[in-house]
CSV table of C-alpha atoms and ligand atoms in Angstrom, one decimal:
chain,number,residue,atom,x,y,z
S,1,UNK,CA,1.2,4.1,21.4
S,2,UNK,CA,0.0,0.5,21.3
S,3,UNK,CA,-1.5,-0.9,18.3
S,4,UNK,CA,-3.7,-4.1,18.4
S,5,UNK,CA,-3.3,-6.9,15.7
S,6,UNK,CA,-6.2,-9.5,15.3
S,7,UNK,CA,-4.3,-12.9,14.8
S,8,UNK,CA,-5.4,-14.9,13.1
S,9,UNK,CA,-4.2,-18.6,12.9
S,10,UNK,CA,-7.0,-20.4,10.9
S,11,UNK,CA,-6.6,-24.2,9.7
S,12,UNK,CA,-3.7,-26.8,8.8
S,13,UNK,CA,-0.4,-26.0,9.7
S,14,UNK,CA,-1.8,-22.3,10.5
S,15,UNK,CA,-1.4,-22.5,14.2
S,16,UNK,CA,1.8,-24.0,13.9
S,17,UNK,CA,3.2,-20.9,11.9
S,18,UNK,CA,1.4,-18.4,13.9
S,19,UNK,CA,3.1,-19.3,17.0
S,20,UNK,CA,6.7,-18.7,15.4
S,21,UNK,CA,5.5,-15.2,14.3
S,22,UNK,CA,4.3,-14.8,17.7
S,23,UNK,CA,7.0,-15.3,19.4
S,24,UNK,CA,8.9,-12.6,16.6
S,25,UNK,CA,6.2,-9.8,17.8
S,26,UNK,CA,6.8,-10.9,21.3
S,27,UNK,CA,10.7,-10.1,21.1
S,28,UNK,CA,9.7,-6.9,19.1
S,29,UNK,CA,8.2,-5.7,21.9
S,30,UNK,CA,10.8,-6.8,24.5
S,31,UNK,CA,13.5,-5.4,22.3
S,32,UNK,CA,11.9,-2.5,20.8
S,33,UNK,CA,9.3,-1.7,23.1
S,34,UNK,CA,6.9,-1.8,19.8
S,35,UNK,CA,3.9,-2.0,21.9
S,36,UNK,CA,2.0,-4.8,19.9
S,37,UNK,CA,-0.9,-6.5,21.3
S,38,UNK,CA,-1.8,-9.4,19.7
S,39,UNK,CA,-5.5,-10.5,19.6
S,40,UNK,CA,-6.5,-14.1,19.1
S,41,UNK,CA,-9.0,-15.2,16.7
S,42,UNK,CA,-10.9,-17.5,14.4
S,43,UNK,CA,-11.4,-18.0,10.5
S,44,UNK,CA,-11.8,-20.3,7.9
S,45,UNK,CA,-12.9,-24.1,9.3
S,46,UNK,CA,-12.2,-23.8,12.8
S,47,UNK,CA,-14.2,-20.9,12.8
S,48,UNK,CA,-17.0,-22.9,10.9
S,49,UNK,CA,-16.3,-25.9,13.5
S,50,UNK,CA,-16.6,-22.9,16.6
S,51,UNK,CA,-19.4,-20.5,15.3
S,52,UNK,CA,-21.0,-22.6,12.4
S,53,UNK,CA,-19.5,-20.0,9.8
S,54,UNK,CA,-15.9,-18.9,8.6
S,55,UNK,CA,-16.0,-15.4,9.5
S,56,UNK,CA,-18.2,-14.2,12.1
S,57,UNK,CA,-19.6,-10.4,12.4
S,58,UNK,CA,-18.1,-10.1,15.7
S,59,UNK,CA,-14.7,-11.3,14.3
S,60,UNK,CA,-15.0,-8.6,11.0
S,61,UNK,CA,-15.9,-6.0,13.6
S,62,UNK,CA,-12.6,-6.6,15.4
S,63,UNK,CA,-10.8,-6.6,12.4
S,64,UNK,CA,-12.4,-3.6,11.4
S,65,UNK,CA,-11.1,-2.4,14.4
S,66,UNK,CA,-7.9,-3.2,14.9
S,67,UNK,CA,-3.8,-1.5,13.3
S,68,UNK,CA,-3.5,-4.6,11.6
S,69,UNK,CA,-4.5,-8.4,10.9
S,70,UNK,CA,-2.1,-11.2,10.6
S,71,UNK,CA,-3.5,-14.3,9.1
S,72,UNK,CA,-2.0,-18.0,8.8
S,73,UNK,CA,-3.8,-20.1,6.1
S,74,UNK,CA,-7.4,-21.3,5.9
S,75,UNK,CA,-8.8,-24.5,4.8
S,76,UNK,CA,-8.7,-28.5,4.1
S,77,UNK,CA,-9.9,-31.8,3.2
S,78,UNK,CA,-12.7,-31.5,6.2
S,79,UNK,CA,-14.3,-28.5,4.8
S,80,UNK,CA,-14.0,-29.2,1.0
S,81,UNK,CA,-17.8,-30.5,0.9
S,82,UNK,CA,-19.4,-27.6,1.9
S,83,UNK,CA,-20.8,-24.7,0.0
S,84,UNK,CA,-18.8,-22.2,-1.8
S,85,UNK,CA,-20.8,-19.9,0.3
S,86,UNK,CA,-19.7,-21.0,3.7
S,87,UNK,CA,-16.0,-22.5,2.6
S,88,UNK,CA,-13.4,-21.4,4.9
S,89,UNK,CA,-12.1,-19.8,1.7
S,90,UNK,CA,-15.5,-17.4,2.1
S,91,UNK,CA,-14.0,-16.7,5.2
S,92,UNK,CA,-11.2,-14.7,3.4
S,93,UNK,CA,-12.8,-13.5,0.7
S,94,UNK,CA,-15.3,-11.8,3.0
S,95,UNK,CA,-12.4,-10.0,5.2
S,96,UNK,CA,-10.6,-9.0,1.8
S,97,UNK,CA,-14.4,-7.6,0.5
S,98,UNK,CA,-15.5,-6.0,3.4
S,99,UNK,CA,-11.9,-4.4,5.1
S,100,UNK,CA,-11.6,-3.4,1.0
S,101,UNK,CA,-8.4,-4.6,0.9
S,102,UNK,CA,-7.8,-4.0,-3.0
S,103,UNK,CA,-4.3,-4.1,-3.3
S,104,UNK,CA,-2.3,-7.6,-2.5
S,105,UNK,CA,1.4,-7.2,-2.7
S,106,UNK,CA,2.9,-10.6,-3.4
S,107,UNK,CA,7.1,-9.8,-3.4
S,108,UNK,CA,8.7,-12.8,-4.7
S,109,UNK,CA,12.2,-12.5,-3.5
S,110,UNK,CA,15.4,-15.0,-4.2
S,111,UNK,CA,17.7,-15.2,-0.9
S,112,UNK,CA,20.9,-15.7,-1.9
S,113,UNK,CA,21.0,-18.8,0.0
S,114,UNK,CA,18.3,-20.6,-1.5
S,115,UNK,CA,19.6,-19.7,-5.0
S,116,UNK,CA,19.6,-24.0,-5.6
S,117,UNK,CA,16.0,-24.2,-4.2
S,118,UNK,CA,14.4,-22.6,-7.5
S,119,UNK,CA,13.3,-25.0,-10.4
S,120,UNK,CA,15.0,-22.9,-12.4
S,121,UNK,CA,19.0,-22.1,-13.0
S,122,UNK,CA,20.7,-20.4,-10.7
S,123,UNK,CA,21.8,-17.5,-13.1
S,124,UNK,CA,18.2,-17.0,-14.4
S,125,UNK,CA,17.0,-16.4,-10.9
S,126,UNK,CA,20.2,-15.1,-8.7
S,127,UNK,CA,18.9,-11.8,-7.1
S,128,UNK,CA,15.4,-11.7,-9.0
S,129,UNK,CA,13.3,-9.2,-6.3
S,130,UNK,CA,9.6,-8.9,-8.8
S,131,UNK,CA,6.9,-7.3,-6.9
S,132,UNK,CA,3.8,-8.3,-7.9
S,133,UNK,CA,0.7,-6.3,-7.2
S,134,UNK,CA,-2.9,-8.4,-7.7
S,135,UNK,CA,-6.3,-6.8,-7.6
S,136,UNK,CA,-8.2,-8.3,-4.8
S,137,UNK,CA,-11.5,-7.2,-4.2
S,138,UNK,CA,-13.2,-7.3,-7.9
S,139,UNK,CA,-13.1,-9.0,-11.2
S,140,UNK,CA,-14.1,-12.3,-11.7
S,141,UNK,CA,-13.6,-13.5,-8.3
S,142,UNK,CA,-16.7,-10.9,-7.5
S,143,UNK,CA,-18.5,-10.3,-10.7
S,144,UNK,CA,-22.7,-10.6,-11.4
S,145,UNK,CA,-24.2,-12.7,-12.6
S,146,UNK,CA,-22.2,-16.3,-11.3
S,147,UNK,CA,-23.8,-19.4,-10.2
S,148,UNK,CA,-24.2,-22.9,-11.8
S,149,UNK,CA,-27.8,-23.1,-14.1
S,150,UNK,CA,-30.0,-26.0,-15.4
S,151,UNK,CA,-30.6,-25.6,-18.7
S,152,UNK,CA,-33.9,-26.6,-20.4
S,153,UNK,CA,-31.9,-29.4,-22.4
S,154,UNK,CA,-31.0,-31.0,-19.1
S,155,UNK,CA,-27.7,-29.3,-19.2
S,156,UNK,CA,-25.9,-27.3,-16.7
S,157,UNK,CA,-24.5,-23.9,-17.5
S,158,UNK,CA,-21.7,-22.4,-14.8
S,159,UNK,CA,-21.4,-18.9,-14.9
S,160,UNK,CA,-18.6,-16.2,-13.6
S,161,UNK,CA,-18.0,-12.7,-14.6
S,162,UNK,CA,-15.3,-10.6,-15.5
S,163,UNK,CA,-15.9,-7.0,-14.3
S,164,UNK,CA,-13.8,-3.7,-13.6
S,165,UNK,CA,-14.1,-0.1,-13.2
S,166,UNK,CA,-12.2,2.9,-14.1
S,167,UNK,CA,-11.8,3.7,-10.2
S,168,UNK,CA,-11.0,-0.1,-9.6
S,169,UNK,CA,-8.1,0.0,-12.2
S,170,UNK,CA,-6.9,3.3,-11.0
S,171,UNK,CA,-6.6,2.5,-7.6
S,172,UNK,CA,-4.9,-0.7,-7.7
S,173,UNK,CA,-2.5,0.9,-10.7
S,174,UNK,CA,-1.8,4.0,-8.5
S,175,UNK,CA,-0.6,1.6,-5.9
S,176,UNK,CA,2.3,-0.4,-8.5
S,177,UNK,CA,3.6,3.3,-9.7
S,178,UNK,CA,4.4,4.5,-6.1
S,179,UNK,CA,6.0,1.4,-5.0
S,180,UNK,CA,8.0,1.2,-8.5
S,181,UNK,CA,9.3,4.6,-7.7
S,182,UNK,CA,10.9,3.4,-5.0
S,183,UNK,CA,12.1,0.5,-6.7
S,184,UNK,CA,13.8,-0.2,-10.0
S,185,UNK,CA,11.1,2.4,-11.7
S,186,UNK,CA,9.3,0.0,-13.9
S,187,UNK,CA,5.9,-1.4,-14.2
S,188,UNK,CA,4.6,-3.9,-16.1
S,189,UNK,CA,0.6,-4.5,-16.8
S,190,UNK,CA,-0.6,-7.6,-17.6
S,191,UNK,CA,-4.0,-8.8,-18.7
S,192,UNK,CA,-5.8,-10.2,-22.4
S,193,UNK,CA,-6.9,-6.8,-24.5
S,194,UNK,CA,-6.8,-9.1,-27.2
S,195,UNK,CA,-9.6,-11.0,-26.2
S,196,UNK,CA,-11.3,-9.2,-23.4
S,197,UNK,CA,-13.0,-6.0,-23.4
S,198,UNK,CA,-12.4,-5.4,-20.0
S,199,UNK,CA,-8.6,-6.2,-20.3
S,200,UNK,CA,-8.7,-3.5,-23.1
S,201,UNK,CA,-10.1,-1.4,-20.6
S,202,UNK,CA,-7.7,-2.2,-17.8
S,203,UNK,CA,-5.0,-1.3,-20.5
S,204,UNK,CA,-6.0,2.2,-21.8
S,205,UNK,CA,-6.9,3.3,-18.0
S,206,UNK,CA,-3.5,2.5,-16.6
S,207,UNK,CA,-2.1,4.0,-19.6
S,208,UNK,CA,-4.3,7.0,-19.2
S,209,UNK,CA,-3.1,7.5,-15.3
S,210,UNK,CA,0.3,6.6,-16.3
S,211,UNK,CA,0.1,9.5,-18.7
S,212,UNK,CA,-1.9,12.1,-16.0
S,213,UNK,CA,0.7,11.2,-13.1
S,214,UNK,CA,3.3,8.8,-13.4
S,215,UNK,CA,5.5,9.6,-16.7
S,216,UNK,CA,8.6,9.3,-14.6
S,217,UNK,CA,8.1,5.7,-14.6
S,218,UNK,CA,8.4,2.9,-17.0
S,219,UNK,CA,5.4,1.0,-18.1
S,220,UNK,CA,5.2,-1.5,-20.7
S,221,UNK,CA,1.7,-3.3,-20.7
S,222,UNK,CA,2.0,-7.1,-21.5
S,223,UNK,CA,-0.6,-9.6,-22.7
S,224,UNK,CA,-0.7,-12.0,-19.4
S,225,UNK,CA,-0.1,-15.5,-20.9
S,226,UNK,CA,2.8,-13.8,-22.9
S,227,UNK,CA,3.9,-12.8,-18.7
S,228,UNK,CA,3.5,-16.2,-17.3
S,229,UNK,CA,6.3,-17.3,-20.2
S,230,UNK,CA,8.5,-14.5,-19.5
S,231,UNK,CA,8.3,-14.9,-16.2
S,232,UNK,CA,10.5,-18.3,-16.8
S,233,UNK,CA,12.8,-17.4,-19.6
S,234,UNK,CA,13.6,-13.9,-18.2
S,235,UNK,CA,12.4,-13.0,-14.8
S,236,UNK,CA,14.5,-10.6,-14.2
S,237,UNK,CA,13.0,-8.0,-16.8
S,238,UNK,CA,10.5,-7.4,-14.0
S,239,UNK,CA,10.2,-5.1,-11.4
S,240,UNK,CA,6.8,-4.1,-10.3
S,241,UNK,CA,4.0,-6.8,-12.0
S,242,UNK,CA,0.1,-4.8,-11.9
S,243,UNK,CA,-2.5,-7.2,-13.1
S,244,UNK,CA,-6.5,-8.4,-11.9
S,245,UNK,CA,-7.4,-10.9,-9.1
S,246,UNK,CA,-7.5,-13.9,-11.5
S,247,UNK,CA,-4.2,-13.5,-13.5
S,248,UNK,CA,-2.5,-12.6,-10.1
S,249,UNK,CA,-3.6,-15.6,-8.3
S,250,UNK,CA,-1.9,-17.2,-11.1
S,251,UNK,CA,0.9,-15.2,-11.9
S,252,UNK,CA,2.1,-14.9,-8.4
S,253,UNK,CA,2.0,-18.8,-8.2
S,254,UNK,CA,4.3,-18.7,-10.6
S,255,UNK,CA,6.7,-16.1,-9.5
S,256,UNK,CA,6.8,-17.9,-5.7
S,257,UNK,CA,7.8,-21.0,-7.4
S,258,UNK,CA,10.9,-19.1,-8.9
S,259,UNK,CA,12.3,-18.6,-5.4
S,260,UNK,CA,11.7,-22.3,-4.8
S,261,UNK,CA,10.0,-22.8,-2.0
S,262,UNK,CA,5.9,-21.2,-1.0
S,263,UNK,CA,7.3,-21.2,2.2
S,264,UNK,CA,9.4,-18.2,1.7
S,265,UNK,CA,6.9,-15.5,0.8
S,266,UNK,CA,4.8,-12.9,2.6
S,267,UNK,CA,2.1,-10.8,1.2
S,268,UNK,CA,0.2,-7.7,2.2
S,269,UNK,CA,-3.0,-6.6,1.0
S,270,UNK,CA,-4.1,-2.8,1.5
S,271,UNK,CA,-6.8,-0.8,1.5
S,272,UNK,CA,-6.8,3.0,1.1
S,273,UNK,CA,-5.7,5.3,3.4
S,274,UNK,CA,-8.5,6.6,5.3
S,275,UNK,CA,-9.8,10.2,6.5
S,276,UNK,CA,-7.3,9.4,10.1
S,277,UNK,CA,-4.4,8.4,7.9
S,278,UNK,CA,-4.7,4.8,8.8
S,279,UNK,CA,-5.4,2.1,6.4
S,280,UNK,CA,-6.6,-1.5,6.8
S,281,UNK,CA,-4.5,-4.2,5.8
S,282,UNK,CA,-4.0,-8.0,6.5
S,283,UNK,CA,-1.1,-9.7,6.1
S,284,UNK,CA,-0.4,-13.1,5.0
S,285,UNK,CA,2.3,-16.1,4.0
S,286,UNK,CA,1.2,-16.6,0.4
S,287,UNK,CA,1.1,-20.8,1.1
S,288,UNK,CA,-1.8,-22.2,2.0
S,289,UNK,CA,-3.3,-24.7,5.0
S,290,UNK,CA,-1.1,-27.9,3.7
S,291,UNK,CA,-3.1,-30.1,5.4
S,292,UNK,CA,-0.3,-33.3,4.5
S,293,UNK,CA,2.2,-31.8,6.6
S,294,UNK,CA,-0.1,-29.5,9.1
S,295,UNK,CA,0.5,-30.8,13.0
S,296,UNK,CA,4.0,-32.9,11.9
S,297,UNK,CA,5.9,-29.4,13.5
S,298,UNK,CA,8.1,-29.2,10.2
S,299,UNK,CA,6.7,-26.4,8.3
S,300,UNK,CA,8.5,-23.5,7.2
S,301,UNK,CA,7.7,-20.3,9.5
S,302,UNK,CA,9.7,-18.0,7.3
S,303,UNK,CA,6.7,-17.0,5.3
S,304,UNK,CA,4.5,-15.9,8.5
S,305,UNK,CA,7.8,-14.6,10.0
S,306,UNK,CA,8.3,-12.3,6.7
S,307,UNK,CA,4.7,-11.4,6.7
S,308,UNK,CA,5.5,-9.5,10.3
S,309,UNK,CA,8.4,-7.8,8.5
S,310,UNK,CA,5.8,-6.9,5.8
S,311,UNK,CA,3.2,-5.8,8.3
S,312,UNK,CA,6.1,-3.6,10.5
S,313,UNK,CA,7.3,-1.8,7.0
S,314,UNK,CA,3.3,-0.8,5.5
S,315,UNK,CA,1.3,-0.7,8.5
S,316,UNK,CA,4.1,0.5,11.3
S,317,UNK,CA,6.0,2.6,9.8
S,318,UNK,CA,8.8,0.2,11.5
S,319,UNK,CA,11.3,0.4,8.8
S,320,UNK,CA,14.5,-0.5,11.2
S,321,UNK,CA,12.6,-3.4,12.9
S,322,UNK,CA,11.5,-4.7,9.4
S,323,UNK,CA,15.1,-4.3,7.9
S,324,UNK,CA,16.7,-6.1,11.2
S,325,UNK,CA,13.8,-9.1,11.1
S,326,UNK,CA,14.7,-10.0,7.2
S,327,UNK,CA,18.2,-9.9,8.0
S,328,UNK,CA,17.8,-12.0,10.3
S,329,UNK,CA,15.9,-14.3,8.1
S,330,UNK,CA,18.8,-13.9,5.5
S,331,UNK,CA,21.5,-14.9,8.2
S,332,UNK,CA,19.8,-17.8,9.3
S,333,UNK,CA,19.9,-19.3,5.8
S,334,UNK,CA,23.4,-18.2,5.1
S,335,UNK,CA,24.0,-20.7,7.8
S,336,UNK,CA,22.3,-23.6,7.0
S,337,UNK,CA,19.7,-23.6,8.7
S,338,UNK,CA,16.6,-24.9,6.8
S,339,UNK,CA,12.9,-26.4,7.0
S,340,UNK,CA,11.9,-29.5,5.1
S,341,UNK,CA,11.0,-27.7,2.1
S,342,UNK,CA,14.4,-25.7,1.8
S,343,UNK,CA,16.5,-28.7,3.0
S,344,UNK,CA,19.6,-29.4,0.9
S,345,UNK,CA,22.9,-30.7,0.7
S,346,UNK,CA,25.4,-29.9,3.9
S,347,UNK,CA,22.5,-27.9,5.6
S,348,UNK,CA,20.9,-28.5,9.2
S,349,UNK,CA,17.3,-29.7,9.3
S,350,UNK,CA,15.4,-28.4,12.1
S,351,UNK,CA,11.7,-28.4,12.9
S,352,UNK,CA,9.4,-25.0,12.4
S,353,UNK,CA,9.7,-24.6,16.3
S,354,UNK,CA,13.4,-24.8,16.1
S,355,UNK,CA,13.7,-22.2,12.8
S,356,UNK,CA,11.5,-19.9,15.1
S,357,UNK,CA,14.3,-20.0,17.8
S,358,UNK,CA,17.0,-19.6,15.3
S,359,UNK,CA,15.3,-16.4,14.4
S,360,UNK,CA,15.3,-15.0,17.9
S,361,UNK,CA,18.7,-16.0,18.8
S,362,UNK,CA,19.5,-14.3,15.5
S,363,UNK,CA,17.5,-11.2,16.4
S,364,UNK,CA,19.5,-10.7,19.1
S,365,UNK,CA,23.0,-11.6,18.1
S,366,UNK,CA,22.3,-8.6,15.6
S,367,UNK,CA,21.1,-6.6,18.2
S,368,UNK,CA,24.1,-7.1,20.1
S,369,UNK,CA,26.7,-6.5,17.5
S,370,UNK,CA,24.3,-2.9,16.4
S,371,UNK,CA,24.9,-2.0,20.5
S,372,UNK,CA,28.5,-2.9,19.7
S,373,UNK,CA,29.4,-1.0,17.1
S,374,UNK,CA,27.4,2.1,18.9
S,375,UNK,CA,29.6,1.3,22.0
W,401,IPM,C1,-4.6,-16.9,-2.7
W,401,IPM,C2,-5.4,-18.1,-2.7
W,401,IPM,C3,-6.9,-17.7,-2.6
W,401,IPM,C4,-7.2,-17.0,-3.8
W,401,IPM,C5,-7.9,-18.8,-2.2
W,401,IPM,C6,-7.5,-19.5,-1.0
W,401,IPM,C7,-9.3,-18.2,-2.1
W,401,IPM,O1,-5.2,-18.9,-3.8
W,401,IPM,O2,-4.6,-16.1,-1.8
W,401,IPM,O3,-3.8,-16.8,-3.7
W,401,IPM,O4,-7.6,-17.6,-4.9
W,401,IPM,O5,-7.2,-15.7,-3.8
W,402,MG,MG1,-3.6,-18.3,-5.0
């Protein structure tokens, strides 16, 4: 069976990443015969610079389309002057919105070897593995009314709101309960009942599911600044995070930065599984474009690289090939092999071409000593 991903690279030092990942897929198929067919396209400002917008129909259409979509990062400096409408930011929005990719899982991971990396001590954060689990596709990212008014006085109002639905809170909660219960069993919910109404709401409908369908697992429910404190004094209390698009933006910021570097982490956002058992879903580093250090070649890949891993495990069923890819992740940093942004003491600098190569060679030194231990 071959299964088509749309790839797409977008802006800043997306290409560069994109390539590494590339490659990954490439040996996957080689190696594994995975049958992956990778599909080349545009968002965000190239696509604006190509087709005069950031996502065009024919490109959602594909997406629709296709197992899977892999994306880099969109954006920068060039773009920041136009429209909110046509931003290569829109770009994304519009293929989370319309694929109805509600669910963004945002793991934030600590590898032993870049225990040092994290802002924080190393005992606070030595094997923290939170999942966090971010509404996409509503709140106050999407909410009506928005826009920027003149008032009569001469002054100018802005205007977003803050909207969800029962269904909307179900969904996305019914998402953190199955993956906690194949985690640590523990969910957390996080948003501001104390001065929202719709963060009460958010609060008494997870409870209410939780009560329906999931009393096997933990959940505590958390106000969300209270979260983005605890998440620095005692991260490992965590195990699955389930919060709104706003607070998750946030909140996973935050949690990345535990493991030290943005460079490190994948994400995957779903949507629900459809009438033929497939569901759409893009996967994504959670860094962005970084424009400063796009075209220098010294990016980190890992992130993309992860995000494969990511896409292999939800959308493949791959399990073995996404076990064998982190692993390989995890060796090459247990030998010292780091991008700009992990460098440190003792280790080996290389460029994001060369951490791409050190992947492969690692892929198949582990496939060799599997065939090995077989033999
Ligand atoms: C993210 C980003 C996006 C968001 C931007 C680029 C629109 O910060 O994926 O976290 O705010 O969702
Ligand atoms: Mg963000």
């Amino acid at each position: 069976m071959t299964r088509r991903i749309v790839m797409l690279p977008g802006d800043g030092l997306g290409p560069e990443v994109m390539a590494e990942a590339m490659k990954v897929i490439d040996w996957f198929n080689g190696h594994f015969s995975a049958n992956l067919e990778m599909a080349p396209d545009d968002i965000g400002g190239c696509s604006i610079d190509r087709h005069g917008v950031p996502l065009s129909e024919t490109t959602l259409q594909r997406c629709r389309s296709a197992d899977a979509v892999l994306l880099a990062a969109v954006g920068g400096p060039k773009w920041d002057k136009v429209d909110y409408a046509v931003r290569p930011e829109a770009g994304l929005l519009k293929l989370r919105k319309e694929l109805d990719l509600f669910a963004n899982l945002r793991p934030a991971k600590v590898f032993d070897a870049l225990v040092d990396a994290s802002s924080l001590k190393p005992h606070i954060v030595r094997g923290l593995d939170i999942m966090i689990v971010r509404e996409l596709t509503s709140g106050v990212y999407f909410g009506e009314p928005r826009g920027i008014e003149k008032l009569a006085n001469g002054e100018r109002r802005g205007v977003n709101t803050q909207v969800y639905t029962t269904r909307e809170i179900h969904r996305v909660a019914r998402v953190a309960f199955e993956l906690a219960r194949k985690r640590k069993n523990r969910v957390t919910s996080c948003e501001k009942a104390n001065v929202m109404e719709s963060g009460k709401l958010w609060r008494e409908e997870v409870s209410a599911l939780h009560q329906a369908e999931y009393k096997d697992v933990e959940l505590s429910h958390m106000y969300a600044d209270n979260c983005a404190m605890q998440l620095l004094r005692n991260p490992s209390q965590f195990d699955v995070i389930v919060t709104d698009n706003l607070f998750g933006d946030i909140l996973s910021d935050e949690a990345a930065m535990l493991t030290g570097s943005l460079g490190m982490l994948p994400s995957a956002s779903l949507g629900g599984i459809k009438a033929d058992g497939r569901r759409a879903a893009l996967y994504e580093p959670i860094h962005g474009s970084a424009p400063d250090i796009a075209g220098k070649g010294i990016a980190n890949p890992l992130a993309m690289i992860l995000s494969v891993a990511m896409m292999f495990r939800y959308s493949f069923d791959m399990m073995k090939e996404a076990e064998l890819l982190e692993k390989a992740v995890e060796n090459v940093l247990g030998k010292g092999l780091r991008t700009a942004d992990i460098m440190s003491d003792g280790c080996q600098k290389l460029s994001t071409l060369d951490m791409g190569h050190a992947i492969i060679l690692e892929l198949s030194a582990l496939k060799q000593s599997k065939m090995a231990v077989r033999a």
